[in-house]
Amino acid sequence: MTRFGTVIAALSAAAASAPLPSSARVLRGLALRQADDGSGPKITVPDYSDEQCQTWLAGVLAADSDGSGGLSEEEFHDFLQDVDDPPYIESFFDKHSDSYLALPWLFKVAHKSLACRCTDLGMGEGCCSGEGAEISFVGLRDDEKERQSLTPQQLEVAAEYRADMCNSVAAVFEEAIETPAPTKTPTTEASATPAPTTRPVEPGTPTGSPVTSAPVTSAPVTSAPVTAAPVPAPPCGPGTEGGPCPPADDGLPGLDVVGSVLDYSSFDYSEIFSRRRLEIPQYFNASAIEANEESNDILANVINGFNKLQNKLASEEGNLRGLRSLQKTGQLKPVVVSDIACPDGLVYAPKDAFCLNFAIRFEQTAPEMEDRMNSLITSLKESISKGDLYFTIKEEYPDTLIKGMGSPGGGVNYRASKPDATIAAEVATTDEPESSGLGAGAIVIIILCVVCIPMAVLAMYSRKKKVDEEERMQRLAEYNAKRDLEARESPEEVPAAIAEEVDSSDDDSIVDVYDEDKVAAARSTPGSSLAAMGAAGAAATMPRSAPKKDKKEEDNAEIRRSVVQLVEETKAPKTADELLTTYAGREEELVSHLTKMKSKQSKSTRIRELVEETKAPKNADELLAAYTGREDELLAHLEKMKSRQDKKAEVAALVAKTNPGKSAEELLAVYAGREDELIKNLNKMEAGKMRASQLESTKASIRKLVDETDAPKSADELLATYTGREEELMKNLEKMKSKQQLKTSQRASVRALVDETKPGKSAEELLATYDGREDQLIKNLEKMKSKQQLKASQTASVRALVEETGAPKSAEELLATYAGREDELIKNLEKMKSKRERQSLKSQKAESVRALVDETKPGKSAEDLLSLYDGKEDELIKNLEKMKAKQQSKRELLSSQTARVRALVDETKPGKTADELLSSFAGREEDLIKNLEKMKAKQQREAERESLKSSKAQSVRQLVDETKPGKSAEELLSMYDGKEDDLIKNLEKMKSKQQLKASKQASVRALVDETLPGKSAEELLAMYDGKEDQLIKNLEKMKSKSLVKDKANKQQSVRELVDETNPGKSAEELLIMYDGKEDELIKNLERMKAKQNKVAAKEMEAKAEKRKTITALVEETNPGKSAEELLDAYSGKEDELLKNLAKMKSKKDMKAKKEKQSQVVALVEATNPGKSADELLAAYDGKEDELIKNLTKMKTKQEMKASKQKSVKIVESGGDDGAAMRRMVESLVAETRPGKSADDLLRAYEGREEELVAHLKKLKKSKRNLAS
């Protein structure tokens, strides 16, 4: 996991606008994919499950409360509040974020970055500008229609966008919300040592696998030198050759120092957190600093400055002997540099910008030095937090790239100034006055006020800043000279060297002696921060017992602070105020007493610690009682005992490493009293081994560099020349290699630029002229290229604008007039174009309004409406278009309904014309269409039933002719009325049996002719009636026996069987092979023949069955051709024909079933049988015909009952209804001529007059259909 400062770099790059060279793409669990040119940040994001991602996406879509198709700021906040897994996320938003404005800054960055992915999705460059920018749902919805509307490129971007949504949510949750069991992440000096982390690679830096922090080597310094690792550790982390990163050295003493190499006062740092340009100056990140790329020396500056500050603090306390002891037991480990997000409160960098963390760790110190080490680290932390490390580095290395160190620390104040470009941008946004406003003189004055005065102020500020810097450097030089002079004049105060025999001093700790108020006051003076710091340090070294009179108040305050601190540390029985009152005028005496008390307590504590560490024969209380008043002597004895034990352990460890040939006990016995000399010798032996190993590695590197650089001398010659200076040789060869690579790269760049710019000289001529100054040549060619491109672009823009605006002068004339002022020309032409476009657009809108008014007739004239909606023509056009659409929709609907009614009237012949019906149903056209469609469906069902019944009757007659069942087709149809399907099935079974029997009888007759059994075939068939298979079997056996009576007959049989079976060999060959075994041969051949016959019979039977099935399907489906025609057409493809006919039958059956279901629904509505149509259809599934028949009978009964009731009423009333019924019957009889008179029919249907009328109407309709 990386710090989120890296994630923000990626999100900012992903949100960058089109001119940027790259944008990051986040894929779950993987490093960010680099752009094609290798630039852009590279990070990893937290892992999450697919279920979590789906839940988040569903929550995003659900949070769109206004249905805009995107997520606004407050909707994004609502989505975050609804996330409830894991629970601590829900708890976080409930407690800390009640609105979008209250969200942590990282969530806002995520919202803006995701919103600006709309540009990648092809939604326009300005789709995410303004406060109303929303996270688009394109690509997030599971919408097939939306996916089909996107291009392949948009689909790819949408898939990445979908992953980026989940990656961004996971990243901000991981970084901004503290988990219940958080891990320690270093951000300030006081935090624990960070584990190596994957860092971002700055734009323009070649990237491969993620770069990981690794210990960095440096040259030795004067104090606590940094050790050199022989070979840099490989990158660690997932997917790297280094494997998993090792844990941090959290158990070692040390501190973390935050710093920056970016001057945030030199550019608009808000660009980091926006998506406008991301114009961040080039700087070195952690990996570049550790690798010392381009000889930046940043790490060396930090290490040397840190060691110098360490020495300074020790010298100011007069405790160099204690520091020397620390150096012997606790050296610095290699410093680890990592990229982090800047913490809050820094002087030199804004929060969450790009910063560095320097993890400084000491080797494990001796126990007796632990207090001193802790005291030193505390002093260092306080000093660095005040900015002393930055000022020390700046004093030692004036040209260092470091811009700030410590927290809050010291450095270049990022709030001190604002880039000129930003001010210029603000000036450029000033509204342009209208043409009818101020005069030219006023405009000139305004321009002078707005532009020139700020520029003058900036120039004055820059000059003042330069003068202040020069004064500061001069004061710094004077201070350094004075300090060096004082150091030379007073050597006893700062000894040049300390004897190694001295173990410690009387003072047990290194105490911070800075007066914070004084240092702060000194720093407040402009341009003299370093000098003030030096003055404060020098003042701190003065004896406290001799304060000056003019500083009495300050000294009293200092004494009071010292007393308060000592009372707290010693836990004195009285308060500081009580003691100060008692010792009024004797404060120095009080401080002395408290200091002695603190020293005594410290000694007692130290004695107890040493007793436990050394395992002394007596406990601490006994020793303290025995050495009362001689605690220093006891402490010295215990320290010596501890020192001897430590030396013994150190010797044992060194012996184990160096293997000198003697054991540790033997060496200690030889060097009794000279243990330091022994340790020194063993250290030299270990260092010699390490140097030998390093020398071999260096020589191998040198040989490789000699081969790569093609040096004029061989590797052996150079090694002989540089004996003892191999590092210098390797450095020279690396410089040679770097120069060769740089020169090759520069030459290629020059050639490419010459091809593009055509400067008038060839690339070789220019390279010869600028030999050694290739950078200058490339810079000049790039300027030339930039100018050419700019001029070409401006010329093209002018020509295009001239064509669009119809300017009175040609583009060439205008370019000549405005030579050197092309931007002004383009601006004027764009204004002219904009003005013309506005006028043309208003004219077009007026024409559109007039056309719409003519079409819609809204009640007012076009001029009236244009006058009313002046300036709101778009709204007027929108309203008129809505009115037009409504009118057009209404007309189209009426026209469609009219056409539908006319078509249905033509099909159903309801008795009235379409115009009459439309007039009757005016305004109710849908009801009319519904009634006509019901009538049409009813007529179609009746016709289909008649057709189906006729088809089945025809099939029955054909089968009766074939099978001769004993009854005529009409008799059978009468018996199976309504069950025609069962009748057809039975007749087909009978036909199949008859065909099989006929086939067997034919076989018997053929066998009888061949075997001549003594009886005729008819006699045998009569005897074996029903047992034809047995008869055939017996005859075949007889035939087989007769064929093998003699060898000649057998051979003849073999020949015949060979001819029939074609076994692959000739009869003669088989007879020779089976000589004397002809029966076996004949048996085998007959088996082969039987098998072949069986296969042929099966094929014939299958083919006959297929033909039969095809014939039946043809009769059922009536495809337009006969079965024979289809079989001829599909000869050899009967399966395909069968499949097609089956599909046709399935469709027809499905249609028939639907029609039957519709008929059942209609009958259920007419009869109301007590159950719904669905219940009846479920009960009669597969028996719909039976259900229809039952319902039809029920309907007929109900109609007859109703007719009788009506007839009774008519007879009882004897009124006009009876006469009307008679007239209707007489009219229908005259039209249909049924063969009986109207009176005969009325008598026959007495009481059933309605049924009579219905029959006559059907007869009339039938005759009409026949006539048509």
PDB file of C-alpha atoms in Angstrom, residues 365-514:
ATOM      1  CA  THR A 365      23.854   1.327  21.527  1.00  0.00           C
ATOM      2  CA  ALA A 366      25.499  -0.021  24.649  1.00  0.00           C
ATOM      3  CA  PRO A 367      23.162  -0.021  27.664  1.00  0.00           C
ATOM      4  CA  GLU A 368      25.280   2.535  29.500  1.00  0.00           C
ATOM      5  CA  MET A 369      24.874   4.906  26.533  1.00  0.00           C
ATOM      6  CA  GLU A 370      21.079   4.500  26.207  1.00  0.00           C
ATOM      7  CA  ASP A 371      20.194   7.569  28.294  1.00  0.00           C
ATOM      8  CA  ARG A 372      22.639   9.703  26.349  1.00  0.00           C
ATOM      9  CA  MET A 373      21.301   8.386  23.055  1.00  0.00           C
ATOM     10  CA  ASN A 374      17.707   9.179  24.063  1.00  0.00           C
ATOM     11  CA  SER A 375      18.744  12.633  25.217  1.00  0.00           C
ATOM     12  CA  LEU A 376      20.563  13.258  21.933  1.00  0.00           C
ATOM     13  CA  ILE A 377      17.550  12.094  19.862  1.00  0.00           C
ATOM     14  CA  THR A 378      15.237  14.350  21.901  1.00  0.00           C
ATOM     15  CA  SER A 379      17.522  17.331  21.334  1.00  0.00           C
ATOM     16  CA  LEU A 380      17.745  16.543  17.631  1.00  0.00           C
ATOM     17  CA  LYS A 381      13.961  16.316  17.283  1.00  0.00           C
ATOM     18  CA  GLU A 382      13.440  19.658  18.986  1.00  0.00           C
ATOM     19  CA  SER A 383      16.189  21.314  16.982  1.00  0.00           C
ATOM     20  CA  ILE A 384      14.968  19.897  13.630  1.00  0.00           C
ATOM     21  CA  SER A 385      11.377  20.912  14.367  1.00  0.00           C
ATOM     22  CA  LYS A 386      12.655  24.484  14.811  1.00  0.00           C
ATOM     23  CA  GLY A 387      14.282  24.367  11.387  1.00  0.00           C
ATOM     24  CA  ASP A 388      17.929  24.043  12.486  1.00  0.00           C
ATOM     25  CA  LEU A 389      18.626  21.074  10.204  1.00  0.00           C
ATOM     26  CA  TYR A 390      17.476  23.013   7.124  1.00  0.00           C
ATOM     27  CA  PHE A 391      19.574  26.074   8.080  1.00  0.00           C
ATOM     28  CA  THR A 392      22.596  23.862   8.786  1.00  0.00           C
ATOM     29  CA  ILE A 393      22.284  22.179   5.356  1.00  0.00           C
ATOM     30  CA  LYS A 394      21.767  25.554   3.650  1.00  0.00           C
ATOM     31  CA  GLU A 395      24.799  26.991   5.461  1.00  0.00           C
ATOM     32  CA  GLU A 396      26.994  24.078   4.415  1.00  0.00           C
ATOM     33  CA  TYR A 397      25.555  23.685   0.877  1.00  0.00           C
ATOM     34  CA  PRO A 398      24.190  27.031  -0.387  1.00  0.00           C
ATOM     35  CA  ASP A 399      23.226  25.482  -3.760  1.00  0.00           C
ATOM     36  CA  THR A 400      21.416  22.465  -2.277  1.00  0.00           C
ATOM     37  CA  LEU A 401      18.153  21.358  -3.911  1.00  0.00           C
ATOM     38  CA  ILE A 402      16.511  20.891  -0.496  1.00  0.00           C
ATOM     39  CA  LYS A 403      13.734  23.469   0.102  1.00  0.00           C
ATOM     40  CA  GLY A 404      12.656  22.511   3.614  1.00  0.00           C
ATOM     41  CA  MET A 405      13.283  20.090   6.490  1.00  0.00           C
ATOM     42  CA  GLY A 406      11.433  19.265   9.726  1.00  0.00           C
ATOM     43  CA  SER A 407       7.904  19.734  11.015  1.00  0.00           C
ATOM     44  CA  PRO A 408       7.005  22.583  11.157  1.00  0.00           C
ATOM     45  CA  GLY A 409      10.710  22.962  10.473  1.00  0.00           C
ATOM     46  CA  GLY A 410      12.390  25.559   8.319  1.00  0.00           C
ATOM     47  CA  GLY A 411      12.575  26.237   4.619  1.00  0.00           C
ATOM     48  CA  VAL A 412      11.239  28.392   1.773  1.00  0.00           C
ATOM     49  CA  ASN A 413       7.860  29.772   2.887  1.00  0.00           C
ATOM     50  CA  TYR A 414       5.399  28.451   0.334  1.00  0.00           C
ATOM     51  CA  ARG A 415       2.946  31.268   1.182  1.00  0.00           C
ATOM     52  CA  ALA A 416       5.525  33.987   0.567  1.00  0.00           C
ATOM     53  CA  SER A 417       4.782  34.746  -3.093  1.00  0.00           C
ATOM     54  CA  LYS A 418       2.519  33.908  -5.972  1.00  0.00           C
ATOM     55  CA  PRO A 419       3.710  33.068  -9.513  1.00  0.00           C
ATOM     56  CA  ASP A 420       3.538  35.817 -12.076  1.00  0.00           C
ATOM     57  CA  ALA A 421       1.557  33.502 -14.330  1.00  0.00           C
ATOM     58  CA  THR A 422      -1.196  33.286 -11.730  1.00  0.00           C
ATOM     59  CA  ILE A 423      -1.401  37.053 -11.393  1.00  0.00           C
ATOM     60  CA  ALA A 424      -1.376  37.400 -15.155  1.00  0.00           C
ATOM     61  CA  ALA A 425      -4.202  34.883 -15.380  1.00  0.00           C
ATOM     62  CA  GLU A 426      -6.220  36.876 -12.862  1.00  0.00           C
ATOM     63  CA  VAL A 427      -5.630  40.065 -14.828  1.00  0.00           C
ATOM     64  CA  ALA A 428      -6.655  38.303 -18.036  1.00  0.00           C
ATOM     65  CA  THR A 429     -10.036  37.390 -16.553  1.00  0.00           C
ATOM     66  CA  THR A 430     -11.024  41.058 -16.187  1.00  0.00           C
ATOM     67  CA  ASP A 431     -14.213  41.651 -18.129  1.00  0.00           C
ATOM     68  CA  GLU A 432     -13.748  43.417 -21.451  1.00  0.00           C
ATOM     69  CA  PRO A 433     -15.600  46.738 -21.587  1.00  0.00           C
ATOM     70  CA  GLU A 434     -18.421  47.051 -24.071  1.00  0.00           C
ATOM     71  CA  SER A 435     -17.970  49.171 -27.117  1.00  0.00           C
ATOM     72  CA  SER A 436     -20.445  51.701 -25.796  1.00  0.00           C
ATOM     73  CA  GLY A 437     -18.541  52.180 -22.472  1.00  0.00           C
ATOM     74  CA  LEU A 438     -15.394  54.108 -21.588  1.00  0.00           C
ATOM     75  CA  GLY A 439     -13.290  56.007 -24.034  1.00  0.00           C
ATOM     76  CA  ALA A 440      -9.821  55.078 -25.240  1.00  0.00           C
ATOM     77  CA  GLY A 441      -8.068  57.260 -22.660  1.00  0.00           C
ATOM     78  CA  ALA A 442      -9.951  55.696 -19.769  1.00  0.00           C
ATOM     79  CA  ILE A 443      -9.193  52.233 -21.110  1.00  0.00           C
ATOM     80  CA  VAL A 444      -5.478  53.051 -21.268  1.00  0.00           C
ATOM     81  CA  ILE A 445      -5.546  54.301 -17.659  1.00  0.00           C
ATOM     82  CA  ILE A 446      -7.367  51.168 -16.533  1.00  0.00           C
ATOM     83  CA  ILE A 447      -4.834  48.962 -18.318  1.00  0.00           C
ATOM     84  CA  LEU A 448      -2.003  50.863 -16.637  1.00  0.00           C
ATOM     85  CA  CYS A 449      -3.644  50.408 -13.229  1.00  0.00           C
ATOM     86  CA  VAL A 450      -4.551  46.779 -13.681  1.00  0.00           C
ATOM     87  CA  VAL A 451      -1.459  45.526 -15.518  1.00  0.00           C
ATOM     88  CA  CYS A 452       1.472  47.878 -15.227  1.00  0.00           C
ATOM     89  CA  ILE A 453       1.195  48.817 -11.554  1.00  0.00           C
ATOM     90  CA  PRO A 454       1.048  45.155 -10.340  1.00  0.00           C
ATOM     91  CA  MET A 455       3.949  44.366 -12.625  1.00  0.00           C
ATOM     92  CA  ALA A 456       5.922  47.240 -11.159  1.00  0.00           C
ATOM     93  CA  VAL A 457       5.059  46.086  -7.650  1.00  0.00           C
ATOM     94  CA  LEU A 458       6.198  42.577  -8.506  1.00  0.00           C
ATOM     95  CA  ALA A 459       9.426  43.893  -9.947  1.00  0.00           C
ATOM     96  CA  MET A 460      10.056  45.945  -6.779  1.00  0.00           C
ATOM     97  CA  TYR A 461       9.250  42.891  -4.634  1.00  0.00           C
ATOM     98  CA  SER A 462      11.640  40.689  -6.648  1.00  0.00           C
ATOM     99  CA  ARG A 463      14.394  43.322  -6.334  1.00  0.00           C
ATOM    100  CA  LYS A 464      13.838  43.606  -2.571  1.00  0.00           C
ATOM    101  CA  LYS A 465      13.903  39.823  -2.218  1.00  0.00           C
ATOM    102  CA  LYS A 466      17.197  39.668  -4.112  1.00  0.00           C
ATOM    103  CA  VAL A 467      18.731  42.409  -1.939  1.00  0.00           C
ATOM    104  CA  ASP A 468      17.552  40.658   1.251  1.00  0.00           C
ATOM    105  CA  GLU A 469      19.092  37.395   0.057  1.00  0.00           C
ATOM    106  CA  GLU A 470      22.419  39.114  -0.658  1.00  0.00           C
ATOM    107  CA  GLU A 471      22.379  40.745   2.803  1.00  0.00           C
ATOM    108  CA  ARG A 472      21.545  37.405   4.427  1.00  0.00           C
ATOM    109  CA  MET A 473      24.414  35.642   2.652  1.00  0.00           C
ATOM    110  CA  GLN A 474      26.800  38.471   3.692  1.00  0.00           C
ATOM    111  CA  ARG A 475      25.743  38.218   7.370  1.00  0.00           C
ATOM    112  CA  LEU A 476      26.097  34.443   7.152  1.00  0.00           C
ATOM    113  CA  ALA A 477      29.649  34.760   5.823  1.00  0.00           C
ATOM    114  CA  GLU A 478      30.550  37.254   8.604  1.00  0.00           C
ATOM    115  CA  TYR A 479      29.056  34.936  11.234  1.00  0.00           C
ATOM    116  CA  ASN A 480      30.952  31.901   9.886  1.00  0.00           C
ATOM    117  CA  ALA A 481      34.229  33.854   9.812  1.00  0.00           C
ATOM    118  CA  LYS A 482      33.678  35.084  13.369  1.00  0.00           C
ATOM    119  CA  ARG A 483      32.822  31.612  14.615  1.00  0.00           C
ATOM    120  CA  ASP A 484      35.912  30.096  12.944  1.00  0.00           C
ATOM    121  CA  LEU A 485      38.082  32.818  14.529  1.00  0.00           C
ATOM    122  CA  GLU A 486      36.599  32.144  17.992  1.00  0.00           C
ATOM    123  CA  ALA A 487      37.171  28.415  17.512  1.00  0.00           C
ATOM    124  CA  ARG A 488      40.880  29.055  16.670  1.00  0.00           C
ATOM    125  CA  GLU A 489      41.335  31.473  19.592  1.00  0.00           C
ATOM    126  CA  SER A 490      39.698  29.182  22.188  1.00  0.00           C
ATOM    127  CA  PRO A 491      40.788  25.594  21.396  1.00  0.00           C
ATOM    128  CA  GLU A 492      40.159  24.493  24.970  1.00  0.00           C
ATOM    129  CA  GLU A 493      36.383  24.994  24.544  1.00  0.00           C
ATOM    130  CA  VAL A 494      36.086  22.631  21.525  1.00  0.00           C
ATOM    131  CA  PRO A 495      38.865  19.986  21.697  1.00  0.00           C
ATOM    132  CA  ALA A 496      40.079  18.732  18.365  1.00  0.00           C
ATOM    133  CA  ALA A 497      40.433  15.177  19.572  1.00  0.00           C
ATOM    134  CA  ILE A 498      39.433  13.177  22.651  1.00  0.00           C
ATOM    135  CA  ALA A 499      41.529  10.376  24.108  1.00  0.00           C
ATOM    136  CA  GLU A 500      39.912   7.013  23.574  1.00  0.00           C
ATOM    137  CA  GLU A 501      40.678   5.918  27.154  1.00  0.00           C
ATOM    138  CA  VAL A 502      38.153   8.401  28.576  1.00  0.00           C
ATOM    139  CA  ASP A 503      34.847   6.525  29.009  1.00  0.00           C
ATOM    140  CA  SER A 504      32.475   9.234  30.094  1.00  0.00           C
ATOM    141  CA  SER A 505      32.100  12.602  31.747  1.00  0.00           C
ATOM    142  CA  ASP A 506      30.373  13.708  34.870  1.00  0.00           C
ATOM    143  CA  ASP A 507      27.375  14.877  32.879  1.00  0.00           C
ATOM    144  CA  ASP A 508      25.157  11.869  32.021  1.00  0.00           C
ATOM    145  CA  SER A 509      23.087  13.386  29.205  1.00  0.00           C
ATOM    146  CA  ILE A 510      23.108  15.848  26.387  1.00  0.00           C
ATOM    147  CA  VAL A 511      20.586  18.591  27.212  1.00  0.00           C
ATOM    148  CA  ASP A 512      18.930  20.933  24.715  1.00  0.00           C
ATOM    149  CA  VAL A 513      20.025  24.472  25.596  1.00  0.00           C
ATOM    150  CA  TYR A 514      17.996  26.453  23.036  1.00  0.00           C
TER     151      TYR A 514
END
